[in-house]
Structure formats: C-alpha cells, structure tokens
Coordinates of C-alpha atoms in Angstrom, one line a residue:
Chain C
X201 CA 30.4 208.4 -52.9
X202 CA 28.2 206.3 -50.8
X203 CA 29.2 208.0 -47.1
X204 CA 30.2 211.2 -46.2
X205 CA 33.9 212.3 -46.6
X206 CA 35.7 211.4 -43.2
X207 CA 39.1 213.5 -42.5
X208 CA 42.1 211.0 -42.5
X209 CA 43.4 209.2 -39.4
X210 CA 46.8 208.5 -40.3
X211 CA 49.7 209.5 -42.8
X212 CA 53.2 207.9 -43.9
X213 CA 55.5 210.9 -44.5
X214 CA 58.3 209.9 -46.6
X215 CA 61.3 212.2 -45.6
X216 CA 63.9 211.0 -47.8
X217 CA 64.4 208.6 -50.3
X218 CA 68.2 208.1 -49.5
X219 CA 69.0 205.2 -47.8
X220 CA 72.1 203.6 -46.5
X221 CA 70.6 199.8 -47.9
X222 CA 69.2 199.1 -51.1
X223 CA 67.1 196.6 -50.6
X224 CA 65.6 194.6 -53.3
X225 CA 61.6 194.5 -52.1
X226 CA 62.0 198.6 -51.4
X227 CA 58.1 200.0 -51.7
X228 CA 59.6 203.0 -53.1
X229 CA 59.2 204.5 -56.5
X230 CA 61.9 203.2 -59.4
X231 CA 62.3 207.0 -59.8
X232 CA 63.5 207.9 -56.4
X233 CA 63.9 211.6 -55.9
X234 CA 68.0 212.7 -54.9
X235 CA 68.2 215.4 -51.6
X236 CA 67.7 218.5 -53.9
X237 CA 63.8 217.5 -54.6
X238 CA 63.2 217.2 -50.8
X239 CA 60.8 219.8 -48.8
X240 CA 62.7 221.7 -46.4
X241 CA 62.5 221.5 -42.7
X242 CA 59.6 224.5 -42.7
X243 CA 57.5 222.6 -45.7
X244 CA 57.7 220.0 -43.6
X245 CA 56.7 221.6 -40.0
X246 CA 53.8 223.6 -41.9
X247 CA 52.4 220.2 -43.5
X248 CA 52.7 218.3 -40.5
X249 CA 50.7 221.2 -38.5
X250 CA 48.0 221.4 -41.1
X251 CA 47.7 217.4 -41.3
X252 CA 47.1 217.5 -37.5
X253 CA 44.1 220.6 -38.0
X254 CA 42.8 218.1 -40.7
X255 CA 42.4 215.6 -38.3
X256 CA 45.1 212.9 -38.6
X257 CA 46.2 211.4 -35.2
X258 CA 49.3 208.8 -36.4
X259 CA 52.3 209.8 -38.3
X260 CA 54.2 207.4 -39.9
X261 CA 58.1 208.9 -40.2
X262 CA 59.8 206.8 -43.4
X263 CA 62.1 207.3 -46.0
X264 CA 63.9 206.2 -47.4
X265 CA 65.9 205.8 -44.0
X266 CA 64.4 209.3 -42.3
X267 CA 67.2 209.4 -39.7
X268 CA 69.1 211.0 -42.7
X269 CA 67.7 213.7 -42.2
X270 CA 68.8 216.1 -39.0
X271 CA 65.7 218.2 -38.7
X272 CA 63.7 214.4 -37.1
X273 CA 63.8 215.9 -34.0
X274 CA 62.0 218.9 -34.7
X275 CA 59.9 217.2 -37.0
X276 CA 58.8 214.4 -34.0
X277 CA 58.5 217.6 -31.1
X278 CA 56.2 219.2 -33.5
X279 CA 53.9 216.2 -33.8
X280 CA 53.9 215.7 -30.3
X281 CA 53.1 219.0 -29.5
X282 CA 50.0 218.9 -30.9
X283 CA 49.3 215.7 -29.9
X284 CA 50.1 213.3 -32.7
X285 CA 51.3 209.8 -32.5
X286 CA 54.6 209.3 -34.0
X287 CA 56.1 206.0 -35.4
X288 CA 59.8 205.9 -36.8
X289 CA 60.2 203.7 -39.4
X290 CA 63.3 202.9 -40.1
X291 CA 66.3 200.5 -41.1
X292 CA 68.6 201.3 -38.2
X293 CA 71.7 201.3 -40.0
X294 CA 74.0 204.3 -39.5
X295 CA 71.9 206.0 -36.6
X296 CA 74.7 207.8 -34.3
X297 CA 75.0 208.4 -30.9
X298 CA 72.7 210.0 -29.6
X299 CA 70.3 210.2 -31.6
X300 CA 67.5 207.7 -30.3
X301 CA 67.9 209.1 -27.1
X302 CA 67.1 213.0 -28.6
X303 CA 64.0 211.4 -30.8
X304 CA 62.6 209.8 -27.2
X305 CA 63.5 213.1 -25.4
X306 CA 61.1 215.0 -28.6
X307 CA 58.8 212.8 -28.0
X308 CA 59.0 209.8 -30.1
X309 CA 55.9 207.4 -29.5
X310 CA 57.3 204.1 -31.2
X311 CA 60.2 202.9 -33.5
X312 CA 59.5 200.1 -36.3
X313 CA 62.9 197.9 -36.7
X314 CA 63.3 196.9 -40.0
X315 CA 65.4 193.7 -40.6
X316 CA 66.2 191.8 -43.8
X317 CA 67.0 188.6 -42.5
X318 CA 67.5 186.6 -39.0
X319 CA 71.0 185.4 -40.3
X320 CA 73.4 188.5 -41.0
X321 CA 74.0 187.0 -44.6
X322 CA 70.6 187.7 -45.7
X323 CA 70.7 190.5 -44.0
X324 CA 73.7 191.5 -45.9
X325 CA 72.7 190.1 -49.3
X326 CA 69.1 191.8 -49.5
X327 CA 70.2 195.3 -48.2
X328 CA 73.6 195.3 -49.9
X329 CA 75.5 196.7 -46.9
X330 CA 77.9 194.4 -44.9
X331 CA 77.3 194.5 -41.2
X332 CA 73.5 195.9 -41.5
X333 CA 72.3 193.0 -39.2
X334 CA 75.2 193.8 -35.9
X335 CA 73.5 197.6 -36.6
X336 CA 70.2 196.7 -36.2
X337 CA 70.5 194.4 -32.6
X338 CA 72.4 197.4 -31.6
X339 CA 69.4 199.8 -31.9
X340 CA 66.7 197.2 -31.3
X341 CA 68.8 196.9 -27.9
X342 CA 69.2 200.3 -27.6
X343 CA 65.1 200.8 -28.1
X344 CA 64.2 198.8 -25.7
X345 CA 66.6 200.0 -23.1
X346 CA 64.8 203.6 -23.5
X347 CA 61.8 201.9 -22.8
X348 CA 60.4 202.7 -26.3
X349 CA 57.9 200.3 -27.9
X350 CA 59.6 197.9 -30.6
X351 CA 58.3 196.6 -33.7
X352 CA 60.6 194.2 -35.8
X353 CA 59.7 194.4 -39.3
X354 CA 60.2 191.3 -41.1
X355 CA 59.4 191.5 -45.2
X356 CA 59.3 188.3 -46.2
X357 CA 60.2 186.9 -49.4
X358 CA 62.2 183.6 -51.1
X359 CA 65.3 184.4 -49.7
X360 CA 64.2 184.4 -46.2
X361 CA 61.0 182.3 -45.8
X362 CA 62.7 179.8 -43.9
X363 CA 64.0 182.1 -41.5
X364 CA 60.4 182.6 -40.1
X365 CA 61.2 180.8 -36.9
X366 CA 64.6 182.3 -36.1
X367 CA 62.9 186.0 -36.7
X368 CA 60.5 184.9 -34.1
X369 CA 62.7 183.9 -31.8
X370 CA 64.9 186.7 -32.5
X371 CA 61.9 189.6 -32.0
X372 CA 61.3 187.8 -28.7
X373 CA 64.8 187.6 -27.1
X374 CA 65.5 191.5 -28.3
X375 CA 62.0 191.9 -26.3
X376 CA 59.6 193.7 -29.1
X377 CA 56.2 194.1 -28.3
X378 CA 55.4 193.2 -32.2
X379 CA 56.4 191.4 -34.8
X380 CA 55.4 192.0 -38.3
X381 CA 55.6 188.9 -40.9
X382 CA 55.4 191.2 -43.6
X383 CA 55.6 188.9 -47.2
X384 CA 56.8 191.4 -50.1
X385 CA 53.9 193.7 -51.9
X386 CA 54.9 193.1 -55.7
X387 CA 55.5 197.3 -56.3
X388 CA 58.1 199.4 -56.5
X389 CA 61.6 197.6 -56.5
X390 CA 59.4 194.5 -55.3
X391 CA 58.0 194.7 -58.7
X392 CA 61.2 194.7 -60.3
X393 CA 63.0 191.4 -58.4
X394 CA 59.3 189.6 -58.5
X395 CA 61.3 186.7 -60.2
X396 CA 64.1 186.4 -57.8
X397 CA 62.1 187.4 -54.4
X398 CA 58.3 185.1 -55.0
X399 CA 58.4 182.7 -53.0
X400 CA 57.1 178.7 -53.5
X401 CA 53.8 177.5 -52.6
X402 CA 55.4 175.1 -50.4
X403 CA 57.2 177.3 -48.6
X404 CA 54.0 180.0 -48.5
X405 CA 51.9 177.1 -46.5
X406 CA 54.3 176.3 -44.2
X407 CA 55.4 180.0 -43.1
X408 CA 51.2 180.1 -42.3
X409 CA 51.2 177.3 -40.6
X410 CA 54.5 178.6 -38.2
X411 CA 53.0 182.1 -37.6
X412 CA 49.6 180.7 -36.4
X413 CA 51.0 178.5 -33.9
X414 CA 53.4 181.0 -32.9
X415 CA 49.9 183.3 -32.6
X416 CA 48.5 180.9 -30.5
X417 CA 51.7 180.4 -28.3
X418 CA 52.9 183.8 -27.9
X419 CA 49.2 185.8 -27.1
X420 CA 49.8 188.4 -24.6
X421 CA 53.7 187.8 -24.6
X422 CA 54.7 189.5 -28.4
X423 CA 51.9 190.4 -30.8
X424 CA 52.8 188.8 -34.3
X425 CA 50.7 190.6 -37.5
X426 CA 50.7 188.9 -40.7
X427 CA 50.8 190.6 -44.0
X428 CA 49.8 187.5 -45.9
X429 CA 51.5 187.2 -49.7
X430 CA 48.8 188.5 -52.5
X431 CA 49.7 186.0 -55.4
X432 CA 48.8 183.5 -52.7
X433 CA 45.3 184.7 -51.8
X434 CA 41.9 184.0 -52.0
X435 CA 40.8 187.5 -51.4
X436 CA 42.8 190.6 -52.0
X437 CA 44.0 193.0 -49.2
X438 CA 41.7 196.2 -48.1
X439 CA 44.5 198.2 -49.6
X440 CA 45.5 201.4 -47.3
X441 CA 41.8 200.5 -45.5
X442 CA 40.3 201.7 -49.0
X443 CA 41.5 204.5 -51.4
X444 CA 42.0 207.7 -50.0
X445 CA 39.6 206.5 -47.2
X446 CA 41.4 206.6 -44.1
X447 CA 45.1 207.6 -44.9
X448 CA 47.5 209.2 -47.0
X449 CA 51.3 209.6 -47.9
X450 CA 53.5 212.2 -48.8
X451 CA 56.5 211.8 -51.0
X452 CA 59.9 213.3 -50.4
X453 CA 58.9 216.2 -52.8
X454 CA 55.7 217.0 -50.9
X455 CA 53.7 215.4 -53.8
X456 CA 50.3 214.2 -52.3
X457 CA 49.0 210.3 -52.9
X458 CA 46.6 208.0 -51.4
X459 CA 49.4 205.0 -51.0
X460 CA 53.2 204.7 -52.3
X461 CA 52.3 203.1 -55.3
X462 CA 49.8 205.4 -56.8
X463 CA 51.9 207.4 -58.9
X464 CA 52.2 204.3 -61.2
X465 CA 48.5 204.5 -62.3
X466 CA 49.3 207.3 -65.1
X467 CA 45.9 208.0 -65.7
X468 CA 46.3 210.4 -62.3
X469 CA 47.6 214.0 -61.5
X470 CA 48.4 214.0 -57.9
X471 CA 49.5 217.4 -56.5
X472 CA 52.0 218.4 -54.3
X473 CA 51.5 220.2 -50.9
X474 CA 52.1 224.1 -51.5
X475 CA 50.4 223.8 -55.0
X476 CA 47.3 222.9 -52.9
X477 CA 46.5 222.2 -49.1
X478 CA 46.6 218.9 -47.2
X479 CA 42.9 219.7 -46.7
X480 CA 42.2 220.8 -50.5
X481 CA 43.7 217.7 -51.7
X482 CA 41.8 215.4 -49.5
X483 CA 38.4 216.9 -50.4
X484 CA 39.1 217.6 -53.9
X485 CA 41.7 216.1 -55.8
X486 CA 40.4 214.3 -58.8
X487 CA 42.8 211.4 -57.8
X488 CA 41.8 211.0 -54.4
X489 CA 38.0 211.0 -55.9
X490 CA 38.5 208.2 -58.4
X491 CA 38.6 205.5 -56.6
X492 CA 36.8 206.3 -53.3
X493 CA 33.1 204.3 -51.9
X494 CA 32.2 202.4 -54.9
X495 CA 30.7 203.7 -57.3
X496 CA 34.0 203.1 -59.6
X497 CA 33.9 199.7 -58.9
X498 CA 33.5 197.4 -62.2
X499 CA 32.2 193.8 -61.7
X500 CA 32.7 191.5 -60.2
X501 CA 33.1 194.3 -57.3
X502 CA 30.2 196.5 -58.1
X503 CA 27.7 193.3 -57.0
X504 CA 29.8 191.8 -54.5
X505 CA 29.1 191.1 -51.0
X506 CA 32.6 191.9 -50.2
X507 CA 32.8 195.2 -51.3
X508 CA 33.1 197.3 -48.4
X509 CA 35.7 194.4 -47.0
X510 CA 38.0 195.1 -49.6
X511 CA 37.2 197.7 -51.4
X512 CA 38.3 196.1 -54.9
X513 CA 41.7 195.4 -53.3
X514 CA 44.7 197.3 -54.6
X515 CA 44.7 199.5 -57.5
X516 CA 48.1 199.6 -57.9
X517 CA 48.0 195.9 -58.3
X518 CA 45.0 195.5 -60.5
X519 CA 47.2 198.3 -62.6
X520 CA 50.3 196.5 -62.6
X521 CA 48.6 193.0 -63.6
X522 CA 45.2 193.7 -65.3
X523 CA 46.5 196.8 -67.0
X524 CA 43.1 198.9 -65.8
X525 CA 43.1 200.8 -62.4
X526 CA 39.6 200.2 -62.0
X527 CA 39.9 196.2 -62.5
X528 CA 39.2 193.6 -59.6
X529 CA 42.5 193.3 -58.0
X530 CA 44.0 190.3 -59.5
X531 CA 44.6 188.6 -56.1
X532 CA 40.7 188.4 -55.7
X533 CA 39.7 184.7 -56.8
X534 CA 36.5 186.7 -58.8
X535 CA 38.6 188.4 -60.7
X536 CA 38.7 187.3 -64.6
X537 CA 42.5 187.4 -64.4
X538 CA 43.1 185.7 -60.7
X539 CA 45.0 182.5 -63.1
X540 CA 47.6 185.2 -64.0
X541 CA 48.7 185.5 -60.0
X542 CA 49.7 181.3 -60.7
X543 CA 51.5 182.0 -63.5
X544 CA 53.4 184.7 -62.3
X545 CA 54.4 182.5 -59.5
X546 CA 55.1 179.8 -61.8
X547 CA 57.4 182.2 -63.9
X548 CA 59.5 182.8 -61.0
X549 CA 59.7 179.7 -59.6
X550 CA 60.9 178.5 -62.8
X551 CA 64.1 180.9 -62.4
X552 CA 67.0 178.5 -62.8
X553 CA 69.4 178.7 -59.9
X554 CA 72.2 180.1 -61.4
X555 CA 70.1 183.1 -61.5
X556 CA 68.4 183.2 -58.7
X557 CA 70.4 186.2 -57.2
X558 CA 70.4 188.0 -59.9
X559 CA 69.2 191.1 -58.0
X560 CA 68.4 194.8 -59.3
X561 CA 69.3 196.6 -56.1
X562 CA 67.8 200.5 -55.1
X563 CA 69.4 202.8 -56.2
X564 CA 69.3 206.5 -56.9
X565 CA 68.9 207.6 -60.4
X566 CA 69.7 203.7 -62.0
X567 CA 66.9 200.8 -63.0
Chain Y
X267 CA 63.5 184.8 -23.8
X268 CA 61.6 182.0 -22.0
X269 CA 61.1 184.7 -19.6
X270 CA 59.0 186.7 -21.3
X271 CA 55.0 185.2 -19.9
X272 CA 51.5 186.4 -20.3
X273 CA 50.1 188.5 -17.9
X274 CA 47.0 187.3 -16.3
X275 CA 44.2 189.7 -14.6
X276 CA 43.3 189.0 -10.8
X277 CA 41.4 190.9 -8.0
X278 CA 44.8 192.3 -7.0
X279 CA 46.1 193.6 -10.5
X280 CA 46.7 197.2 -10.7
X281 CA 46.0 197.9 -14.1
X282 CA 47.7 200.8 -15.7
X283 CA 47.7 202.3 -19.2
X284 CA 50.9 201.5 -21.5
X285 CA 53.2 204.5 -21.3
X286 CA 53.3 204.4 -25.1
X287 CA 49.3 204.3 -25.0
X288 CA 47.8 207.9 -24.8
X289 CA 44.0 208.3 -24.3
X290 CA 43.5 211.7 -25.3
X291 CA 40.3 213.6 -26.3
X292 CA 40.1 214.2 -30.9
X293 CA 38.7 217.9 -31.1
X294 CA 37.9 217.2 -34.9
X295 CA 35.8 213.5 -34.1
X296 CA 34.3 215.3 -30.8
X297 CA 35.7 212.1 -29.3
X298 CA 38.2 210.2 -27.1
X299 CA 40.6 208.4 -29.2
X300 CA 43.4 205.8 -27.4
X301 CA 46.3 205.8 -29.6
X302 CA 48.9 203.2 -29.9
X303 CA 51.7 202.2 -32.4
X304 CA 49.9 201.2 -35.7
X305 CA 46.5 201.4 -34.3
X306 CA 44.0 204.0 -33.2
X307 CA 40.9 202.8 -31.0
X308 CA 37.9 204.5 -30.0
X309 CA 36.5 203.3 -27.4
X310 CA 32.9 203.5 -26.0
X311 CA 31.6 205.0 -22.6
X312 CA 32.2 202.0 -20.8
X313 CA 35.5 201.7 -21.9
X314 CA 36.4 205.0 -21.4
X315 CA 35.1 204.5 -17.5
X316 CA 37.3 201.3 -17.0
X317 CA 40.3 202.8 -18.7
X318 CA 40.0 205.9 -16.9
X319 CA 40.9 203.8 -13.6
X320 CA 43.5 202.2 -15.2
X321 CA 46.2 204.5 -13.2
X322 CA 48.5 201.5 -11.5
X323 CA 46.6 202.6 -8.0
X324 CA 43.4 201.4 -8.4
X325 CA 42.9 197.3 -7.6
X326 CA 40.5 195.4 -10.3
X327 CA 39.0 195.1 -7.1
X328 CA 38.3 198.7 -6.6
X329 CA 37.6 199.3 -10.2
X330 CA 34.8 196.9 -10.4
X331 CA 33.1 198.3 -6.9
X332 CA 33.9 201.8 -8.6
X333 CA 31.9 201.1 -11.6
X334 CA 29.0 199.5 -9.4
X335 CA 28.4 202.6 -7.9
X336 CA 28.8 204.6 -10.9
X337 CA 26.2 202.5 -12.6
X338 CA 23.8 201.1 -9.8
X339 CA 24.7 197.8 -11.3
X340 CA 25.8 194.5 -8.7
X341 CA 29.6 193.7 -8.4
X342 CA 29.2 190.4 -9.5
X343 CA 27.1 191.4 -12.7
X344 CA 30.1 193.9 -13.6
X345 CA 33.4 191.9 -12.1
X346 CA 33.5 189.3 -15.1
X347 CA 32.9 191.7 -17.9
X348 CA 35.9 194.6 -16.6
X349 CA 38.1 191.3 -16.3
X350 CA 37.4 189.9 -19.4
X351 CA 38.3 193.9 -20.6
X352 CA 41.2 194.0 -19.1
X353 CA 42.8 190.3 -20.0
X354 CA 41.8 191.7 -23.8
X355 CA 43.6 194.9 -23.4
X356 CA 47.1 193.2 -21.6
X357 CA 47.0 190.6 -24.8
X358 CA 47.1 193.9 -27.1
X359 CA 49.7 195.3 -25.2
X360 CA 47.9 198.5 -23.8
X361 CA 47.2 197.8 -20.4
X362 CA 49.7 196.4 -17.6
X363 CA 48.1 193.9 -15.0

C-alpha cells in the first residue's frame, strides 16, 4: 500500500433483498438472500453505530426496496443521532401512508427516486409490476412536498435510451434537485439481460450529446450526473473511488464487501459483521487488502499515468470479461481485451427482434 | 417547470445553507465536513468563514465587509472571490441566494 489506510466515508447498507419490482438491470447478486438470512433490527443498530465510530459520515439505505423493512425508522433516528447523513434509496412502490412523513420526522436527510422509464410502459415492462410509474409521481410528489431533497434515478439502457429527454423534463416538473442518467453496470441481473438491455452506439452518442446540453441549460436549476455506459468508454470508471478505498457495502446477511459485485470474484472470503468488526474488516480483511493502492496492479496499470484516476477500473468487470480480478478493466482502451467490449455490443445488437424482450426478470431463489 | 430559474448572487442576497446541507465538525478527520446527498466536502478555512455567514441574515454585502475585517484584507480585493463562492455553491445546490 502506497498511503496510509484512511477510515471509510461512506457505506451502502443493503437492508433487504425483497423487492416489490424485479427489474431486469438489478445490481443485486443472482443469489439473492429470502427474509430469514437478514440481520435483525439490533445487528443492524450495533453496525450502524460502529460504522459511525469508524468514521463513515453517509449511509446509503438500499435493498432491495428497504422500506420493506419496518424497523427504517429506527434504523434512520439512529444515524442521525450520531450525526450521519442518510440517503433512502428506493423504488417507491408500495410505501404506505405515512411512512415518508415518519422517515423525515427520524431524520431522513435525502430520498433517491428510482424510475424505470418516463412512459409508464417501460416503467411497467422493466420492473414487472403494473402501475409502478402512478406509484412513483405519487412519492416523488409527496418528497418534495416535505421539503426533502429529490434525486430521480434513471438507469439507462436499450429499452429506454430515447426516453432521455422526457426523464429530463419529467425530473424537472416533479422539482428534484438531481437527476442521475445512470446507463446499466453489466453485473448482477444487468449481467444476465446484457443482450436484451446494451444499448446501440447510435443511440449511446446521442443520449451524450442530450445530457450535455441539458448540463449546460439546466446549471444551477437541476444538477444532472452522468454515469456514462462502460462498453462505450475510453477509460474505465474509478470503481467505488478505488477498492476498499473510500466505501463499503453490507449485504442483507451482514456479510462485509468493498462494492455489490465483489462476491463474484471467487478467489475472495469476505466476512460478515459479528464474525468480525466493521473496523477489523476494514483494516484486515485479506479481501479488502487485495486490491487496494497499487501494488496489485498488472500492466498496463502498474506503468500508467492514470493509475491513481482509475485505479484499474472495476474488478468486478475485468472478472466478468477478462476472467482475472487483477486484469485492466476491459473498458480501459489499454487493456489487451478492450476489442471484446465491441463485440459484446455487437452480440447484442445482433439480437433479432423477436427476441428482444426476452427478459430474465429478479427474482428470489430462480435464474 | 419553466419556472424553475437559476439563482444569481448580488450585494443583496442573503445566503443561507441548504436545509439538507449540514456543516458539522468529523471528530475522527479532526475536521469540518459539509455533508450533502451523494457528496461529502471538506472545505478549507476560508470556506468554512464564508459558509459560517451563510445564516439567511447576513447580506453578501455584510459578509464580504465581515471577512475584511476578519482578514485586514480591502472589500474590493475580497467581494469578487466570496461572489464567485457563492454563485459556485447555489449551482451545487448547497447554498440559497
């Protein structure tokens, strides 16, 4: 390790995987855990407490959908007690009355909006659950009415490219602060529907060219960010700000991991909180060691001038396409296998039509 | 939605932290730390002196004449850089003008 160890800043606490939607790009694992594998409400109150002694200051709250489970409340009063900034992620489907008022009342910093589609088909087709999008305005409404901060989370992907504009326009007129053009990360269930969800190259360039003017257009009226799409890129993404660098997650079960995809790369034990501490595991765990600083790296990354940009990219990617954990990420025009991002496009765009719908939606306990 | 416009500092603006915005001092870092959704910033001593008078009383006015007396400095040598702070910190959607 090149620098000292730094304690982490922020943390993405899966509560649940249930979910009322089951959409196609979900970041969770394929092996999603049912309600029986899930810490209880005290697991969960003694981690939080020790992850804000440790030194994080932002806590994401995801799922899953984490308004599933009741004990939120507690969970958000805790974190604000001692000072932590909470963000509620969630799908807003199925949230009852009440509730968003109680969460602001505990304390609730910000709510991130997620929304499949600008048009309530897509909504409907990519989440599998008719009447998801009426839901969501109802809560985004509802958000802003309790004066709460609003993201609109917008994962982006063939289906919906071309609804760019209309999510713009629809993140301004429900009166979010943000936006997030978020195009699909290729793990998880993403990695699954690759062939149905990549979009064209076309359609890639002119989604850019839409979200800079709106940029440029909207500054100091809605913030848009842009997750830009990986098999597209020149350079890979600083996945997660580095490995294990500045932020964690915790799965449902309590187990420990430096991003959602991690348990993937099966070369690496990660532990779950209770068999260890928040604060053993982010000093000592062998898998939060392997791929920190650089002195894993493997050229082209070892001698690059981007290194500390990056990092390498994402692991999880340079696992899931290069076969090797410690490879280059693929999306990185260095790497050895960057042609393989092409073809991978080219493979899905050459899905015939008939099929192109041919979903494999979430679901608990069936790939 | 045609409604919704960018804020624009002046002399007269009464800046004022975002309610969802919380400066608040990081025992662990020994340092301030203003937290926001999705980011965390840590800002520097000058920073921390405009954003302290960022309480919706104070005019940029008084801020900059504030700050001149705090560091022996001349209005006019200070009034462009608190501005230029400010109009930054509206367009990220931590300060009100």
């Amino acid at each position: 390790m090149s620098d000292a160890l730094l304690p982490p800043i922020g943390m993405l606490a899966e509560l649940t995987h249930r979910c009322p939607l089951q959409c196609v790009y979900c970041s969770n694992p394929l092996e999603l855990l049912k309600a029986d594998r899930e810490l209880s409400t005290d697991a969960w109150l003694a981690l939080f407490e020790e992850a804000a002694d440790l030194g994080v200051l932002q806590i994401h709250l995801s799922g899953g959908e984490p308004t599933l489970r009741p004990d939120l409340e507690q969970f958000v009063s805790c974190l604000a007690r001692r000072g932590v900034y909470t963000n509620l992620i969630t799908a807003g489907v199925g949230i009852a009355e009440g509730r968003l008022e109680r969460l602001r009342d505990a304390g609730l910093d910000h709510l991130q909006l997620s929304i499949q589609g600008a048009r309530a088909a897509t909504t409907e087709k990519i989440g599998n659950h008719r009447g998801a999008l009426e839901k969501k305005l109802d809560v985004a409404r509802k958000v802003v009415e309790l004066g709460l901060p609003l993201t609109i989370n917008a994962p982006i992907h063939r289906h919906n490219i071309e609804e760019v504009p209309a999510f713009i326009d629809l993140a301004l007129s429900l009166g979010a602060q943000r936006l997030e053009i978020a195009n699909v990360q290729y793990a998880g269930w993403a990695l699954l529907n690759r062939n149905v969800l990549m979009p064209d190259r076309q359609a890639v360039e002119r989604q850019v060219a839409i979200v800079e003017e709106a940029q440029a257009r909207l500054q100091g009226i809605m913030a848009i960010d842009f997750v830009a799409p990986d098999y597209f890129a020149v350079y890979p993404k600083p996945c997660m700000g580095g490995w294990a660098r500045d932020a964690f997650m915790v799965a449902p079960d309590g187990k420990v991991l430096p991003c959602h995809a991690a348990a993937t790369i099966p070369t690496l034990h990660f532990e779950r909180f209770g068999e260890a501490s928040l604060t053993d595991i982010w000093v000592h765990s062998p898998a939060f060691n392997a791929f920190r600083g650089d002195d894993w790296m493997l050229e082209p990354c070892r001698s690059c001038d981007r290194k500390e940009i990056d990092w390498g990219g994402c692991r999880c990617q340079a696992m899931a396409i290069a076969g090797n954990a410690a490879a280059t990420d693929p999306a990185c025009i260095k790497s050895p296998l960057h042609d393989r991002m092409a073809a991978l496009i080219g493979e899905a765009n050459a899905v015939a039509p008939s099929h192109a719908e041919d979903f494999r939606y979430r679901r608990i306990g069936r790939t | 939605m045609e409604s919704r416009q960018r804020a624009i500092v002046s002399d007269q603006s009464r800046p004022q932290l975002k309610r969802y915005a919380r400066l608040q001092y990081d025992p662990v870092r020994s340092a301030w730390a203003l937290l926001s959704p999705e980011k965390v910033f840590w800002p520097d001593e000058v920073s921390l002196d405009i954003l302290r008078l960022c309480d919706g009383r104070h005019t940029v006015l008084q801020i900059v004449s504030e700050l001149a007396g705090q560091y022996d400095a001349a209005r006019e040598d200070i009034a462009p850089d608190v501005e230029e702070f400010l109009q930054e910190w509206s367009d990220r959607f931590l300060v009100t003008l």
